[in-house]
XYZ file of C-alpha atoms in Angstrom:
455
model
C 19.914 31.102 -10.531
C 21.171 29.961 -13.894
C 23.145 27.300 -12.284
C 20.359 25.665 -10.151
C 18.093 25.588 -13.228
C 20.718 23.708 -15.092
C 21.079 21.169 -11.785
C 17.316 20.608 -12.047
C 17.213 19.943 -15.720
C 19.807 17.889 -15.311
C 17.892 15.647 -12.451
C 14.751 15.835 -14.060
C 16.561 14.670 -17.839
C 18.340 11.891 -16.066
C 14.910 10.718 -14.196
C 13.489 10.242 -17.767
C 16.119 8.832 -19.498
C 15.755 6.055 -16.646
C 11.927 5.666 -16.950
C 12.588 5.841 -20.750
C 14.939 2.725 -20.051
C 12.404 0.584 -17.934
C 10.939 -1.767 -20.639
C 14.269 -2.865 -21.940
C 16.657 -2.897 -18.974
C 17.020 -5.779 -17.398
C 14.242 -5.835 -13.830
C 16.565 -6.809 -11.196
C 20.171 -8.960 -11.694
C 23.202 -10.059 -9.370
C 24.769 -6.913 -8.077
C 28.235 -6.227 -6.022
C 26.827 -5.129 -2.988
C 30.380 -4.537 -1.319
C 30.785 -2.342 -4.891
C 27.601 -0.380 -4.136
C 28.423 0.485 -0.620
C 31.906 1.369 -1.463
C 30.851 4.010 -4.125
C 28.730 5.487 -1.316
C 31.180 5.186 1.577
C 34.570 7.153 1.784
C 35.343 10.487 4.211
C 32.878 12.851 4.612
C 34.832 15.792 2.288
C 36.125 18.754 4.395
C 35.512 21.521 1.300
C 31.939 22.145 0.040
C 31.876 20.206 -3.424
C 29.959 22.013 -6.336
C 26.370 20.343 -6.450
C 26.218 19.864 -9.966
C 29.372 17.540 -9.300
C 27.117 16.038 -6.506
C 24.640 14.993 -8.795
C 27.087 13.250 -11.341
C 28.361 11.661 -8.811
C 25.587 10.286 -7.111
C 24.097 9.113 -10.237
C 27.444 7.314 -11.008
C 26.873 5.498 -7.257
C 23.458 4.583 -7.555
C 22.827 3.556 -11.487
C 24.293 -0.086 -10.597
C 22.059 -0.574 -7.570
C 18.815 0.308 -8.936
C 16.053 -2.045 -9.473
C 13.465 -1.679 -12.146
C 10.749 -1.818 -9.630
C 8.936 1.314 -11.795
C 8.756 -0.797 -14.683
C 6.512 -3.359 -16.692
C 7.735 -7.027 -15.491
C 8.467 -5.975 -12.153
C 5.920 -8.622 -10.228
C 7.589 -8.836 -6.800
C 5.588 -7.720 -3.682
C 2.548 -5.575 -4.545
C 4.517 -2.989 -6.063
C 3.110 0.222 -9.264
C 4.863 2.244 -10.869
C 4.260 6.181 -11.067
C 2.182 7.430 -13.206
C 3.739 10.650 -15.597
C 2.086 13.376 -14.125
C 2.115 12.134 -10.371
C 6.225 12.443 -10.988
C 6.438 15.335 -12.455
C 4.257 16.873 -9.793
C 6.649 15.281 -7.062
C 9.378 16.859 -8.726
C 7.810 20.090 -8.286
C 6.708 19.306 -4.842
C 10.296 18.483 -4.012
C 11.431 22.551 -5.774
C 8.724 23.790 -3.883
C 9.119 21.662 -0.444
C 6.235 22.979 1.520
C 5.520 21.890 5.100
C 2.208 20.308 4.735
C 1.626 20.732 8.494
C -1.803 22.374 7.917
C -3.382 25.294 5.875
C -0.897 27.783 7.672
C 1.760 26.497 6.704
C 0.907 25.482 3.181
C -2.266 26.587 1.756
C -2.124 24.934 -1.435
C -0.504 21.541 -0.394
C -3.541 21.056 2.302
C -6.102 22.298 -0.641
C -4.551 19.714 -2.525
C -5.152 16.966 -0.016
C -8.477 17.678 0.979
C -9.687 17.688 -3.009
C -8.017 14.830 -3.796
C -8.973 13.084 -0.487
C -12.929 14.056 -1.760
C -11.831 12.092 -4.892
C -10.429 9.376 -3.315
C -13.572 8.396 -1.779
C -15.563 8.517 -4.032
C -13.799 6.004 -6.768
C -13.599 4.043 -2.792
C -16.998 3.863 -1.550
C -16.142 5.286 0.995
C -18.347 7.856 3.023
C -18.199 11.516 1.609
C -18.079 12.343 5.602
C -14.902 10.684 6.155
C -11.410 11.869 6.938
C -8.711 11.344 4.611
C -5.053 11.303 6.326
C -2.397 11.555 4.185
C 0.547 9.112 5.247
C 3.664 6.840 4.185
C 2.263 3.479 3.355
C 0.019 0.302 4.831
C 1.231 0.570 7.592
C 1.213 4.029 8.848
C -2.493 3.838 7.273
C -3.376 0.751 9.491
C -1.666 2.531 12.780
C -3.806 5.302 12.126
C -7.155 3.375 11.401
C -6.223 1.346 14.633
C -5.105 4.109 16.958
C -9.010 5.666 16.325
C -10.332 2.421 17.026
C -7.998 2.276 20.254
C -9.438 5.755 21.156
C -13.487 4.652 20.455
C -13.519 1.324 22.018
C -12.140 2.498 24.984
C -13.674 5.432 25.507
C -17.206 3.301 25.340
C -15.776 1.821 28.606
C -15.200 5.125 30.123
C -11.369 4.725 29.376
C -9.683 8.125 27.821
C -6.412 6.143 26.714
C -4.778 9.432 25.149
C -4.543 11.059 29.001
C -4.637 7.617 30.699
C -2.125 5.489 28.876
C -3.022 1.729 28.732
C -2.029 0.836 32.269
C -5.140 -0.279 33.818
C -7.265 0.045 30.868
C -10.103 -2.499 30.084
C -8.711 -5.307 27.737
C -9.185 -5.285 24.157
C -9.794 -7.915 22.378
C -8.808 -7.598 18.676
C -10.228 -10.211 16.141
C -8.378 -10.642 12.958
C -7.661 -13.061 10.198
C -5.471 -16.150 10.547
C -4.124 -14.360 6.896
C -4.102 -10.807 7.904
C -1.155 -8.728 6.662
C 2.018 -8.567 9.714
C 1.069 -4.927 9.510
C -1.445 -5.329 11.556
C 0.596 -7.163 13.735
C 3.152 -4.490 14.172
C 0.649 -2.026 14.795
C -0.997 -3.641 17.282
C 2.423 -3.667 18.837
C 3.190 -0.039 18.129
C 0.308 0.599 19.815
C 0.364 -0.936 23.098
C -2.168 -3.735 22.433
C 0.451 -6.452 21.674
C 0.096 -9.360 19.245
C -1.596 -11.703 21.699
C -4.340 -9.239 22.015
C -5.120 -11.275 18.452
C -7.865 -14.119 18.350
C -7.337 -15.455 14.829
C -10.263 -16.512 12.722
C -9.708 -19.140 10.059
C -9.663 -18.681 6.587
C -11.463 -20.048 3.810
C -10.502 -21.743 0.483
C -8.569 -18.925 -0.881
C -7.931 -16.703 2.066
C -10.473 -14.635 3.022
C -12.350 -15.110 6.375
C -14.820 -17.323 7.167
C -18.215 -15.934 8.121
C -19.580 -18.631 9.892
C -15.997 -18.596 11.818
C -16.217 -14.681 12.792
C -19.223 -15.077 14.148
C -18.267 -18.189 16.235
C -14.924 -16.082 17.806
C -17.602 -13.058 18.429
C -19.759 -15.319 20.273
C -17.132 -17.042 22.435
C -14.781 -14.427 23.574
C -15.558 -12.127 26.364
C -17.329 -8.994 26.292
C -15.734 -5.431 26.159
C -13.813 -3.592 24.041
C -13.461 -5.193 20.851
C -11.886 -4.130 17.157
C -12.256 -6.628 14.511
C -9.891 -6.102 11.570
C -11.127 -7.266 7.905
C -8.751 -7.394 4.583
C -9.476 -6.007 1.192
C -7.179 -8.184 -0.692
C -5.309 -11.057 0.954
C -1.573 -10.153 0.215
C -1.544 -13.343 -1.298
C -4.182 -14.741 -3.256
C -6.552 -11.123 -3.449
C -9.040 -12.796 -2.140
C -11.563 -10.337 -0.442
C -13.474 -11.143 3.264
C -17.485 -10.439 2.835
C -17.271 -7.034 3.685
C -21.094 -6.548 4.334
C -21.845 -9.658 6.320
C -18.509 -9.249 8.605
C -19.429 -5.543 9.288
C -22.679 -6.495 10.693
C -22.019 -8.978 12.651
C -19.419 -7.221 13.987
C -21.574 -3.841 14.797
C -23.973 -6.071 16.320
C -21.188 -6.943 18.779
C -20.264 -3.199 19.616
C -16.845 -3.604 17.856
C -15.101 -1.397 15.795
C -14.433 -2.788 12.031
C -11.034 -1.607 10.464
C -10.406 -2.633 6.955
C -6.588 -3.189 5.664
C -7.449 -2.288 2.122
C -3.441 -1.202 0.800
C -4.354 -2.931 -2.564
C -7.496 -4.496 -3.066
C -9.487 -1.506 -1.638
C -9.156 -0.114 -5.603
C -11.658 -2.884 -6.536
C -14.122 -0.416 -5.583
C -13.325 1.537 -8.297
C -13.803 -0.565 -10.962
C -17.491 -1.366 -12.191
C -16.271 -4.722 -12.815
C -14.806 -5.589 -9.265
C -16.662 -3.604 -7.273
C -19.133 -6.191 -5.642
C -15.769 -7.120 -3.975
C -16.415 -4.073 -1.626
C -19.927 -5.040 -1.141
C -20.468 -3.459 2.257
C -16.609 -1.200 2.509
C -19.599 1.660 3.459
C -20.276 0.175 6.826
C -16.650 0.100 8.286
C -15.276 2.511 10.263
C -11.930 2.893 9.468
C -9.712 1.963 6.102
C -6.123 2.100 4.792
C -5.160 1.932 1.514
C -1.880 2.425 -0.410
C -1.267 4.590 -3.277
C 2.048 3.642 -4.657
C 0.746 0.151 -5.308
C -2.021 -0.292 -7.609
C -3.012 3.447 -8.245
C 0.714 3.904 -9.452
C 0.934 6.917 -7.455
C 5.126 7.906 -6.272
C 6.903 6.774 -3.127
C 5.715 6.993 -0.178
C 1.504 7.500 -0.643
C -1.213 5.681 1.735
C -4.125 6.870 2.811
C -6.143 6.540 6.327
C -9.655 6.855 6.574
C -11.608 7.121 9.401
C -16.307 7.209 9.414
C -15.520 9.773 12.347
C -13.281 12.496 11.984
C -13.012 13.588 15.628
C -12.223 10.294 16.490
C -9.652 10.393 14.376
C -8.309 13.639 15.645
C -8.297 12.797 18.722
C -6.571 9.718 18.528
C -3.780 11.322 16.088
C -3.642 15.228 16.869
C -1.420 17.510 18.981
C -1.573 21.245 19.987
C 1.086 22.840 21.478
C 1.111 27.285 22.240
C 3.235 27.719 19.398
C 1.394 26.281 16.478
C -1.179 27.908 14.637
C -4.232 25.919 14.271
C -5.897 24.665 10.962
C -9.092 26.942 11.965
C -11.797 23.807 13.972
C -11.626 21.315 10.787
C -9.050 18.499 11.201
C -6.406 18.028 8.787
C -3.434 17.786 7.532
C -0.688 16.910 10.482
C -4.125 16.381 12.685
C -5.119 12.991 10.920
C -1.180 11.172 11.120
C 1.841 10.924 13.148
C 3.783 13.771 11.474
C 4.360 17.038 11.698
C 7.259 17.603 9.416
C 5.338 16.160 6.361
C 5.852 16.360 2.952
C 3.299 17.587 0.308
C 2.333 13.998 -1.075
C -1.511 15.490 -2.056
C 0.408 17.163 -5.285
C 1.234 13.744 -6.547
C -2.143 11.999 -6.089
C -4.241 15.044 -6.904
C -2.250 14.683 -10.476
C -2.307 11.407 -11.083
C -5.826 11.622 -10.366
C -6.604 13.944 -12.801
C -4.128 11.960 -15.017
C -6.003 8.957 -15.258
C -10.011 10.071 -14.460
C -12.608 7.631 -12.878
C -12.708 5.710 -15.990
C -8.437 6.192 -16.112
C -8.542 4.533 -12.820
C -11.124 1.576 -13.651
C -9.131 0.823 -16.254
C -6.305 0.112 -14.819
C -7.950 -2.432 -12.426
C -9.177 -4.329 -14.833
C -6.056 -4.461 -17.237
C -4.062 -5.537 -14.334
C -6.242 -8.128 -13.454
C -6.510 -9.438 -16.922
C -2.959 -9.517 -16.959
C -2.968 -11.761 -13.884
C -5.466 -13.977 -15.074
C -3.113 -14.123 -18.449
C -0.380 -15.223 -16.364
C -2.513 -17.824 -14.746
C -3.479 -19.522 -18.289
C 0.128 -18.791 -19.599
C 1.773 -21.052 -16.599
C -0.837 -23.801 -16.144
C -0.847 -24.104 -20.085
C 2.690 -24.333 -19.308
C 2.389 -27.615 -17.043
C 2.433 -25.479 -13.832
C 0.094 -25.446 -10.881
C -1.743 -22.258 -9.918
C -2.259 -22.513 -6.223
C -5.023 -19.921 -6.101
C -8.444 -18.701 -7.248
C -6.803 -15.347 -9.171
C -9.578 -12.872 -8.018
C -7.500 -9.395 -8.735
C -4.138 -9.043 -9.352
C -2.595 -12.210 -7.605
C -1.059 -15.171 -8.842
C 0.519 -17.621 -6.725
C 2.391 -20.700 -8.520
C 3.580 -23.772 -7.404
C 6.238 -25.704 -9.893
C 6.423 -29.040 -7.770
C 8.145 -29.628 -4.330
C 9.509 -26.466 -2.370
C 13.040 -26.369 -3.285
C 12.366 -26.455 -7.061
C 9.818 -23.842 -6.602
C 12.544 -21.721 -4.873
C 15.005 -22.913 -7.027
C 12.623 -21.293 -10.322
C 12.042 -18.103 -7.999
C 15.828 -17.569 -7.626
C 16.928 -18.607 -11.361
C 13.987 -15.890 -12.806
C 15.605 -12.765 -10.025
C 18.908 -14.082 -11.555
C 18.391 -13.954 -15.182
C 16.282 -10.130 -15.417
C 13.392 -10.841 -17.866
C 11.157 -10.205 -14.900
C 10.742 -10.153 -11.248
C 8.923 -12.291 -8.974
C 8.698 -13.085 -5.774
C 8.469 -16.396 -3.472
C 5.949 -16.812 -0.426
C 4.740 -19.464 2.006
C 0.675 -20.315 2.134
C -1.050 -23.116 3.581
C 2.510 -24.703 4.467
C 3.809 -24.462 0.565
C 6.555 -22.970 -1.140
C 4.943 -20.613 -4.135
C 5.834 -18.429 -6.539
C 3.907 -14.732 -6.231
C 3.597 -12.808 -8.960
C 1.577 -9.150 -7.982
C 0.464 -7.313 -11.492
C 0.343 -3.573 -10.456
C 2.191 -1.619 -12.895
C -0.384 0.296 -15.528
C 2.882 0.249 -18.118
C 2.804 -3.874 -18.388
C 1.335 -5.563 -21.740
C -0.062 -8.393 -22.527
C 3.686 -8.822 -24.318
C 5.162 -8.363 -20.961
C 2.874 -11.388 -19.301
C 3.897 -13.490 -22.231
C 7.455 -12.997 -22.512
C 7.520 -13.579 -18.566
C 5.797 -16.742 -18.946
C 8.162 -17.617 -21.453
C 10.777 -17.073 -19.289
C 9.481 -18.690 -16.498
C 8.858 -21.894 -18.447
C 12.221 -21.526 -19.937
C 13.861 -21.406 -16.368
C 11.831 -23.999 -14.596
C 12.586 -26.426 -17.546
């Protein structure tokens, strides 16, 4: 036993000594893939080889292929770091790897999910009486959310889709921003409905639906089953669709309202965002990510669902074998695993970690941030493209290919990492400030950089 306690110190010293190295190392540089792959590659060894020998030698592999994604100028996608305790409890969750099937089969990694679940909701906005399914990311979480609407809208036209299938089920129409996320998309697919099932409504100014549009596509299309999908946070501007108005008008059709939330569903928990969410109440399902902005480990989402049977029913199993969770869905009921891991350790501790005011707090900082970055670059001579509502920033440094030509030079030289995107038929730089380790010295020496580079 001495020997696998030294192995784990020895995993768990080398895990710090790289977050130790994040603010310094360079975020993300040219690297020999061929180099990489070779370390890896190689005959599978006939004779056992001692672990601890494993380990150096896996660290050895990987160290030159790593990206600084966990650390404080990495600005690509929408991407956090993890937060102290949430590692350390993943680390543990790993020694202890419990099947977080249901309450059988792990009492304390269900107990874990269903308390932080409770909390989750309630920095939300979310109903108290909602389920909480613990998943992988987005877009397990928007699978989920859509699979109960799948279930709810059909079964209002008679339709049991889970025994029936889709052949010969009434058409659904789903209605969905021109700027949703291609999660949806590929849900819709995974799902049966297909991506033509889609009637797009336009956007306004800086993303976010247009009211007066919704209601127009409501109006016009035919009746029957009908899901209408909203976004908390437009992957790339933030901007937010009027929650309270869409949810409505929706309602007032008979549809079922699903709200892609993965980052900008945390404006809810700040005081100082929250009339963002104006309205998240009246939905009836939501996804959300965790290891974006609540800096939570890989992989953490979240699906939420007003109706909890619904949400069973459109997710759940039984088979003779399996003991059941006791009437109460949960766990394995509310996603499409059974062999899951305990992710509730991790959020439950980076929960407590942080607090409600922990957790406000880092929404606003990051959104300061963005707005520094904003000032920084247009002070600079740039264009920002957007209206910076959260934690999006979306810059434009001329015609495409010098835009791309900046994106590429600043992935090239390491100060930070950002991203490139297409909206509205441009080339623009997208910068996403998630991580709660950044400064106000990180922004500025980005900028710098980024001036420096596009000079």
């Amino acid at each position: 036993m001495e020997e696998l306690s030294r192995l784990f110190r020895a995993a768990a010293d080398h895990a710090a000594d790289y977050r130790r190295s994040l603010p310094d190392r360079p975020v993300g540089v040219p690297v020999d893939q061929a180099a990489i792959a070779a370390a890896f590659a190689g005959p599978l060894p006939a004779a056992p080889t001692p672990p601890a020998q494993v380990l150096a030698d896996l660290v050895a592999a990987a160290e030159p292929g790593l990206v600084a994604t966990a650390g404080p100028r990495y600005f690509g996608f929408v991407v956090g770091g993890a937060l102290p305790a949430a590692t350390a409890a993943d680390i543990l969750a790993a020694g202890w790897d419990q099947l977080a099937f249901n309450p059988v089969t792990s009492p304390a990694a269900l107990a874990a999910e269903a308390a932080a679940g409770g909390w989750l909701k309630e920095l939300l906005g979310i109903p108290a009486s909602a389920s909480v399914g613990f998943v992988t990311g987005g877009q397990a979480a928007n699978t989920a959310g859509l699979a109960a609407a799948r279930h709810q809208v059909l079964a209002d036209a008679g339709w049991d889709v889970e025994r029936r299938g889709l052949l010969g089920a009434p058409p659904i129409r789903v209605i969905a921003g021109e700027e949703r996320h291609a999660t949806i998309d590929r849900s819709l697919r995974l799902l049966g409905l297909g991506v033509d099932a889609v009637q797009p409504v336009p956007a306004g100014p800086n993303g976010a639906v247009d009211p007066a549009a919704l209601r127009d596509v409501l109006r016009a299309g035919a009746t029957g089953p009908t899901i209408v999908c909203l976004q908390a946070g437009n992957v790339n501007t933030g901007a937010c669709d009027e929650l309270r108005d869409a949810c409505e008008l929706a309602h007032r059709h008979g549809a079922w309202v699903h709200v892609d939330g993965a980052f900008g569903l945390w404006a809810g928990a700040s005081p100082t965002t929250r009339h963002l969410m104006d309205g998240l109440e009246l939905a009836d399902s939501w996804a959300c990510d965790g290891h974006k902005w609540l800096n939570l480990p890989y992989d953490t989402a979240f699906a939420f669902c007003s109706r909890p049977d619904v949400h069973a029913a459109a997710m759940s199993y039984a088979a003779a074998y399996l003991v059941g969770s006791g009437g109460t869905p949960t766990g394995a009921d509310l996603t499409a695993e059974s062999s899951r891991r305990a992710r509730g350790f991790a959020v439950w501790s980076g929960l407590r970690e942080l607090g409600r005011d922990g957790v406000a707090g880092l929404i606003d900082h990051c959104c300061a941030l963005a707005r520094r970055f904003a000032d920084g670059l247009t002070a600079a001579g740039f264009e920002v493209a957007n209206e910076v509502v959260l934690n999006q920033v979306l810059v434009g440094f001329g015609d495409d290919a010098r835009t791309d030509r900046v994106i590429a030079a600043a992935q090239a030289e390491g100060t930070c990492w950002v991203g490139g995107t297409t909206w509205r038929g441009r080339r623009l730089m997208r910068i996403s400030v998630s991580n709660a380790t950044t400064t106000e010295a990180d922004v500025d020496r980005s900028v710098a950089a980024i001036t420096r580079l596009a000079g």
